[in-house]
Amino acid sequence: HMHIACLCMVTHRVVVAHVASKYPNSVLTAIGYSLGGNILVRYLGEQGADTPIQAAVSLCNPFTLVRGGEGWV
């Protein structure tokens, strides 16, 4: 599972860098919902001030994935 998570974060960095270079005069924003919100918050936390994303919103983020999955099995 860790390999998938690492690959996902690398992919996000590559995509964000590509969009920022293709549209250098644009304001980059991001919205994440549910697990996408979790991925977005993790990406922003890891990148810190080094991300070109200038605004972001995370909706219905399962901050604690294990607890969020309780009762589903």
Short mmCIF file of C-alpha atoms in Angstrom, two decimals:
data_model
loop_
_atom_site.label_atom_id
_atom_site.label_comp_id
_atom_site.label_asym_id
_atom_site.label_seq_id
_atom_site.Cartn_x
_atom_site.Cartn_y
_atom_site.Cartn_z
CA HIS A 1 0.00 0.00 0.00
CA MET A 2 2.85 2.40 0.74
CA HIS A 3 4.18 2.10 -2.81
CA ILE A 4 0.83 3.19 -4.23
CA ALA A 5 0.66 6.19 -1.88
CA CYS A 6 4.20 7.26 -2.79
CA LEU A 7 3.50 6.93 -6.51
CA CYS A 8 0.32 8.94 -6.09
CA MET A 9 2.19 11.83 -4.43
CA VAL A 10 4.91 11.83 -7.10
CA THR A 11 2.23 11.88 -9.80
CA HIS A 12 0.52 14.85 -8.16
CA ARG A 13 3.76 16.82 -8.00
CA VAL A 14 4.41 16.11 -11.70
CA VAL A 15 0.88 17.09 -12.76
CA VAL A 16 0.84 20.30 -10.70
CA ALA A 17 4.28 21.29 -12.03
CA HIS A 18 3.14 20.60 -15.60
CA VAL A 19 -0.02 22.70 -15.26
CA ALA A 20 1.93 25.53 -13.60
CA SER A 21 4.50 25.55 -16.41
CA LYS A 22 1.84 25.38 -19.15
CA TYR A 23 -0.19 28.25 -17.65
CA PRO A 24 2.40 30.43 -15.88
CA ASN A 25 0.12 33.46 -15.56
CA SER A 26 -2.79 31.55 -14.02
CA VAL A 27 -3.79 31.32 -10.39
CA LEU A 28 -3.75 27.62 -9.52
CA THR A 29 -6.44 26.38 -7.16
CA ALA A 30 -7.39 22.88 -6.03
CA ILE A 31 -10.45 21.20 -4.56
CA GLY A 32 -10.43 17.76 -2.99
CA TYR A 33 -13.49 15.80 -1.88
CA SER A 34 -13.46 12.77 0.43
CA LEU A 35 -10.31 10.70 -0.21
CA GLY A 36 -9.28 13.31 -2.80
CA GLY A 37 -9.38 15.87 0.00
CA ASN A 38 -7.10 13.67 2.07
CA ILE A 39 -4.66 13.36 -0.84
CA LEU A 40 -4.77 17.12 -1.45
CA VAL A 41 -4.08 17.99 2.20
CA ARG A 42 -1.20 15.52 2.30
CA TYR A 43 0.26 16.95 -0.92
CA LEU A 44 0.02 20.52 0.39
CA GLY A 45 1.54 19.53 3.72
CA GLU A 46 4.47 17.80 2.05
CA GLN A 47 5.07 20.59 -0.47
CA GLY A 48 4.61 23.47 1.95
CA ALA A 49 5.47 26.81 0.35
CA ASP A 50 7.02 25.01 -2.65
CA THR A 51 3.66 24.33 -4.31
CA PRO A 52 2.38 26.64 -7.05
CA ILE A 53 -1.19 26.08 -5.76
CA GLN A 54 -2.34 29.38 -4.30
CA ALA A 55 -5.68 28.32 -2.81
CA ALA A 56 -7.18 24.98 -1.85
CA VAL A 57 -10.34 23.54 -0.32
CA SER A 58 -10.73 20.11 1.24
CA LEU A 59 -14.31 18.87 1.70
CA CYS A 60 -15.43 15.85 3.73
CA ASN A 61 -11.83 14.83 4.32
CA PRO A 62 -11.37 11.56 6.23
CA PHE A 63 -8.33 12.83 8.17
CA THR A 64 -8.11 9.52 10.03
CA LEU A 65 -8.59 6.91 7.34
CA VAL A 66 -8.74 3.94 9.72
CA ARG A 67 -11.45 5.51 11.88
CA GLY A 68 -13.28 6.73 8.79
CA GLY A 69 -13.53 3.15 7.56
CA GLU A 70 -14.91 1.74 10.81
CA GLY A 71 -18.31 0.13 10.46
CA TRP A 72 -17.95 -0.42 6.70
CA VAL A 73 -16.92 -4.06 6.98
#
